[in-house]
Amino acid sequence: MYPPQPTTPAPPAPPAQPPAGSSLSDVEYGGLLSLLKPSNDTTVTMLYRASENENATTYTYLLDRVANEKDLAIVIRQDKYVFGVYISEGIQTPANPYESRKYQCEVFWFSLSGRYKEPTRIDIPWRVTCDVAGRNGTVRVGRHRSAARMYVGGLFLADVGSSRPAADIRECSQKTRWDWLPEGYEGATEDYVSERNGGLPLGGSEFFVADDIEVLQVSGEIADILPPLPTTPQPSTSPPPPPTTSTPEPNNSNPGADNDNRTPYDNNTRAD
């Protein structure tokens, strides 16, 4: 018998490469995949990037590239902060270009760098309302009275805090409810939380100008977005049987007695 030969371990798989044209580094893209948890046949492609040409920062150009596409991840880069939002129903535009369209989406936020030491996913425990303007429309949501082009779960695109949306969609505002944020968020103070009505930014501030914005499309299965619904606890023992009642004997002295034991759903007889 020959002694068993040592087996050579397989070399580690090379890191996933970001989609062509993406601004994400290998590390940032790997962090995004770790949060999406895609299946083996899931593909990620880049549909839009604000820095790809001089016209790309306009809202019209964005819609030309991504309107009515689903399963989108909007990635925002601002200084050292890289973060974004995944939208199950994507960017759905209204039929009238002067109006906006509201619809329900499954959404989660993610931070790839800046506010957390590691890539972090911020789940929202219910479907949220997205509001997308037509090419000539605006959106205003709740107490947020300034105009923007798009609202997705706390993110406003083309928002400069005025009555008209910005011409450059990289002008943004964003904050996330503090009670949605996992532990490990860096840079917040109690005063800031109080002053900002319980919301915290994933970038450097609530209002900012992004260095770049890109939109990725995720085709295929990913991890569940909404947390699973709680299951109803099952009883450890069978419930007691219902009490039995005796059925009275028909009283044949009553002409209508044979019909007295009908159930409420027995409507086969009628009065003439």
PDB file of N, CA and C in Angstrom, residues 84-124:
ATOM      1  N   GLY A  84     -26.021  53.409  -0.599  1.00  0.00           N
ATOM      2  CA  GLY A  84     -27.053  53.364  -1.622  1.00  0.00           C
ATOM      3  C   GLY A  84     -28.306  52.666  -1.151  1.00  0.00           C
ATOM      4  N   VAL A  85     -29.186  52.410  -2.112  1.00  0.00           N
ATOM      5  CA  VAL A  85     -30.488  51.832  -1.805  1.00  0.00           C
ATOM      6  C   VAL A  85     -30.861  50.855  -2.912  1.00  0.00           C
ATOM      7  N   TYR A  86     -31.426  49.716  -2.498  1.00  0.00           N
ATOM      8  CA  TYR A  86     -31.948  48.720  -3.444  1.00  0.00           C
ATOM      9  C   TYR A  86     -33.458  48.886  -3.520  1.00  0.00           C
ATOM     10  N   ILE A  87     -34.005  48.895  -4.749  1.00  0.00           N
ATOM     11  CA  ILE A  87     -35.433  49.122  -4.981  1.00  0.00           C
ATOM     12  C   ILE A  87     -35.978  47.965  -5.816  1.00  0.00           C
ATOM     13  N   SER A  88     -36.875  47.195  -5.245  1.00  0.00           N
ATOM     14  CA  SER A  88     -37.379  46.021  -5.960  1.00  0.00           C
ATOM     15  C   SER A  88     -38.131  46.400  -7.232  1.00  0.00           C
ATOM     16  N   GLU A  89     -38.945  47.451  -7.174  1.00  0.00           N
ATOM     17  CA  GLU A  89     -39.775  47.831  -8.326  1.00  0.00           C
ATOM     18  C   GLU A  89     -39.100  48.864  -9.216  1.00  0.00           C
ATOM     19  N   GLY A  90     -37.878  49.242  -8.881  1.00  0.00           N
ATOM     20  CA  GLY A  90     -37.125  50.137  -9.737  1.00  0.00           C
ATOM     21  C   GLY A  90     -37.714  51.528  -9.825  1.00  0.00           C
ATOM     22  N   ILE A  91     -37.493  52.174 -10.959  1.00  0.00           N
ATOM     23  CA  ILE A  91     -37.903  53.561 -11.190  1.00  0.00           C
ATOM     24  C   ILE A  91     -39.032  53.550 -12.204  1.00  0.00           C
ATOM     25  N   GLN A  92     -40.256  53.735 -11.711  1.00  0.00           N
ATOM     26  CA  GLN A  92     -41.453  53.662 -12.540  1.00  0.00           C
ATOM     27  C   GLN A  92     -41.981  55.075 -12.788  1.00  0.00           C
ATOM     28  N   THR A  93     -42.064  55.472 -14.042  1.00  0.00           N
ATOM     29  CA  THR A  93     -42.461  56.836 -14.375  1.00  0.00           C
ATOM     30  C   THR A  93     -43.960  56.926 -14.677  1.00  0.00           C
ATOM     31  N   PRO A  94     -44.551  58.111 -14.480  1.00  0.00           N
ATOM     32  CA  PRO A  94     -45.976  58.278 -14.782  1.00  0.00           C
ATOM     33  C   PRO A  94     -46.208  58.422 -16.278  1.00  0.00           C
ATOM     34  N   ALA A  95     -47.444  58.208 -16.699  1.00  0.00           N
ATOM     35  CA  ALA A  95     -47.794  58.390 -18.108  1.00  0.00           C
ATOM     36  C   ALA A  95     -47.745  59.865 -18.497  1.00  0.00           C
ATOM     37  N   ASN A  96     -48.151  60.750 -17.571  1.00  0.00           N
ATOM     38  CA  ASN A  96     -48.130  62.189 -17.818  1.00  0.00           C
ATOM     39  C   ASN A  96     -46.781  62.739 -17.352  1.00  0.00           C
ATOM     40  N   PRO A  97     -45.978  63.338 -18.242  1.00  0.00           N
ATOM     41  CA  PRO A  97     -44.639  63.796 -17.852  1.00  0.00           C
ATOM     42  C   PRO A  97     -44.649  64.944 -16.854  1.00  0.00           C
ATOM     43  N   TYR A  98     -45.807  65.576 -16.620  1.00  0.00           N
ATOM     44  CA  TYR A  98     -45.902  66.693 -15.675  1.00  0.00           C
ATOM     45  C   TYR A  98     -46.373  66.229 -14.295  1.00  0.00           C
ATOM     46  N   GLU A  99     -46.620  64.952 -14.144  1.00  0.00           N
ATOM     47  CA  GLU A  99     -47.091  64.425 -12.867  1.00  0.00           C
ATOM     48  C   GLU A  99     -46.016  63.542 -12.247  1.00  0.00           C
ATOM     49  N   SER A 100     -46.354  62.909 -11.129  1.00  0.00           N
ATOM     50  CA  SER A 100     -45.461  61.932 -10.505  1.00  0.00           C
ATOM     51  C   SER A 100     -46.239  60.648 -10.267  1.00  0.00           C
ATOM     52  N   ARG A 101     -45.513  59.597 -10.031  1.00  0.00           N
ATOM     53  CA  ARG A 101     -46.136  58.287  -9.831  1.00  0.00           C
ATOM     54  C   ARG A 101     -45.700  57.712  -8.490  1.00  0.00           C
ATOM     55  N   LYS A 102     -46.670  57.326  -7.678  1.00  0.00           N
ATOM     56  CA  LYS A 102     -46.409  56.696  -6.385  1.00  0.00           C
ATOM     57  C   LYS A 102     -46.671  55.201  -6.504  1.00  0.00           C
ATOM     58  N   TYR A 103     -45.809  54.392  -5.912  1.00  0.00           N
ATOM     59  CA  TYR A 103     -45.985  52.945  -5.927  1.00  0.00           C
ATOM     60  C   TYR A 103     -45.210  52.345  -4.760  1.00  0.00           C
ATOM     61  N   GLN A 104     -45.596  51.127  -4.395  1.00  0.00           N
ATOM     62  CA  GLN A 104     -45.005  50.447  -3.245  1.00  0.00           C
ATOM     63  C   GLN A 104     -43.807  49.602  -3.680  1.00  0.00           C
ATOM     64  N   CYS A 105     -42.757  49.621  -2.850  1.00  0.00           N
ATOM     65  CA  CYS A 105     -41.527  48.876  -3.146  1.00  0.00           C
ATOM     66  C   CYS A 105     -41.014  48.191  -1.893  1.00  0.00           C
ATOM     67  N   GLU A 106     -40.304  47.100  -2.113  1.00  0.00           N
ATOM     68  CA  GLU A 106     -39.450  46.549  -1.068  1.00  0.00           C
ATOM     69  C   GLU A 106     -38.084  47.205  -1.221  1.00  0.00           C
ATOM     70  N   VAL A 107     -37.581  47.762  -0.130  1.00  0.00           N
ATOM     71  CA  VAL A 107     -36.386  48.601  -0.181  1.00  0.00           C
ATOM     72  C   VAL A 107     -35.455  48.228   0.959  1.00  0.00           C
ATOM     73  N   PHE A 108     -34.148  48.264   0.718  1.00  0.00           N
ATOM     74  CA  PHE A 108     -33.198  48.292   1.820  1.00  0.00           C
ATOM     75  C   PHE A 108     -32.030  49.204   1.468  1.00  0.00           C
ATOM     76  N   TRP A 109     -31.473  49.827   2.499  1.00  0.00           N
ATOM     77  CA  TRP A 109     -30.304  50.683   2.353  1.00  0.00           C
ATOM     78  C   TRP A 109     -29.049  49.875   2.597  1.00  0.00           C
ATOM     79  N   PHE A 110     -27.927  50.378   2.118  1.00  0.00           N
ATOM     80  CA  PHE A 110     -26.652  49.739   2.421  1.00  0.00           C
ATOM     81  C   PHE A 110     -25.566  50.810   2.521  1.00  0.00           C
ATOM     82  N   SER A 111     -24.592  50.529   3.363  1.00  0.00           N
ATOM     83  CA  SER A 111     -23.414  51.381   3.516  1.00  0.00           C
ATOM     84  C   SER A 111     -22.194  50.527   3.212  1.00  0.00           C
ATOM     85  N   LEU A 112     -21.407  50.939   2.223  1.00  0.00           N
ATOM     86  CA  LEU A 112     -20.198  50.202   1.857  1.00  0.00           C
ATOM     87  C   LEU A 112     -18.960  50.794   2.503  1.00  0.00           C
ATOM     88  N   SER A 113     -18.990  52.076   2.820  1.00  0.00           N
ATOM     89  CA  SER A 113     -17.878  52.701   3.544  1.00  0.00           C
ATOM     90  C   SER A 113     -18.346  54.031   4.096  1.00  0.00           C
ATOM     91  N   GLY A 114     -17.695  54.471   5.170  1.00  0.00           N
ATOM     92  CA  GLY A 114     -17.968  55.789   5.726  1.00  0.00           C
ATOM     93  C   GLY A 114     -18.620  55.765   7.080  1.00  0.00           C
ATOM     94  N   ARG A 115     -19.819  55.215   7.185  1.00  0.00           N
ATOM     95  CA  ARG A 115     -20.560  55.227   8.442  1.00  0.00           C
ATOM     96  C   ARG A 115     -20.417  53.938   9.244  1.00  0.00           C
ATOM     97  N   TYR A 116     -19.944  52.889   8.610  1.00  0.00           N
ATOM     98  CA  TYR A 116     -19.732  51.610   9.291  1.00  0.00           C
ATOM     99  C   TYR A 116     -18.353  51.088   8.910  1.00  0.00           C
ATOM    100  N   LYS A 117     -17.760  50.351   9.822  1.00  0.00           N
ATOM    101  CA  LYS A 117     -16.431  49.783   9.548  1.00  0.00           C
ATOM    102  C   LYS A 117     -16.506  48.688   8.498  1.00  0.00           C
ATOM    103  N   GLU A 118     -17.635  47.989   8.417  1.00  0.00           N
ATOM    104  CA  GLU A 118     -17.828  46.904   7.460  1.00  0.00           C
ATOM    105  C   GLU A 118     -19.063  47.189   6.613  1.00  0.00           C
ATOM    106  N   PRO A 119     -19.160  46.580   5.429  1.00  0.00           N
ATOM    107  CA  PRO A 119     -20.392  46.735   4.644  1.00  0.00           C
ATOM    108  C   PRO A 119     -21.608  46.340   5.481  1.00  0.00           C
ATOM    109  N   THR A 120     -22.609  47.165   5.465  1.00  0.00           N
ATOM    110  CA  THR A 120     -23.757  46.994   6.361  1.00  0.00           C
ATOM    111  C   THR A 120     -25.054  47.202   5.589  1.00  0.00           C
ATOM    112  N   ARG A 121     -26.000  46.343   5.859  1.00  0.00           N
ATOM    113  CA  ARG A 121     -27.320  46.429   5.232  1.00  0.00           C
ATOM    114  C   ARG A 121     -28.319  46.958   6.254  1.00  0.00           C
ATOM    115  N   ILE A 122     -29.144  47.907   5.827  1.00  0.00           N
ATOM    116  CA  ILE A 122     -30.150  48.514   6.696  1.00  0.00           C
ATOM    117  C   ILE A 122     -31.510  48.124   6.154  1.00  0.00           C
ATOM    118  N   ASP A 123     -32.162  47.185   6.802  1.00  0.00           N
ATOM    119  CA  ASP A 123     -33.460  46.705   6.341  1.00  0.00           C
ATOM    120  C   ASP A 123     -34.572  47.624   6.821  1.00  0.00           C
ATOM    121  N   ILE A 124     -35.573  47.802   5.976  1.00  0.00           N
ATOM    122  CA  ILE A 124     -36.785  48.534   6.327  1.00  0.00           C
ATOM    123  C   ILE A 124     -37.885  47.493   6.506  1.00  0.00           C
TER     124      ILE A 124
END
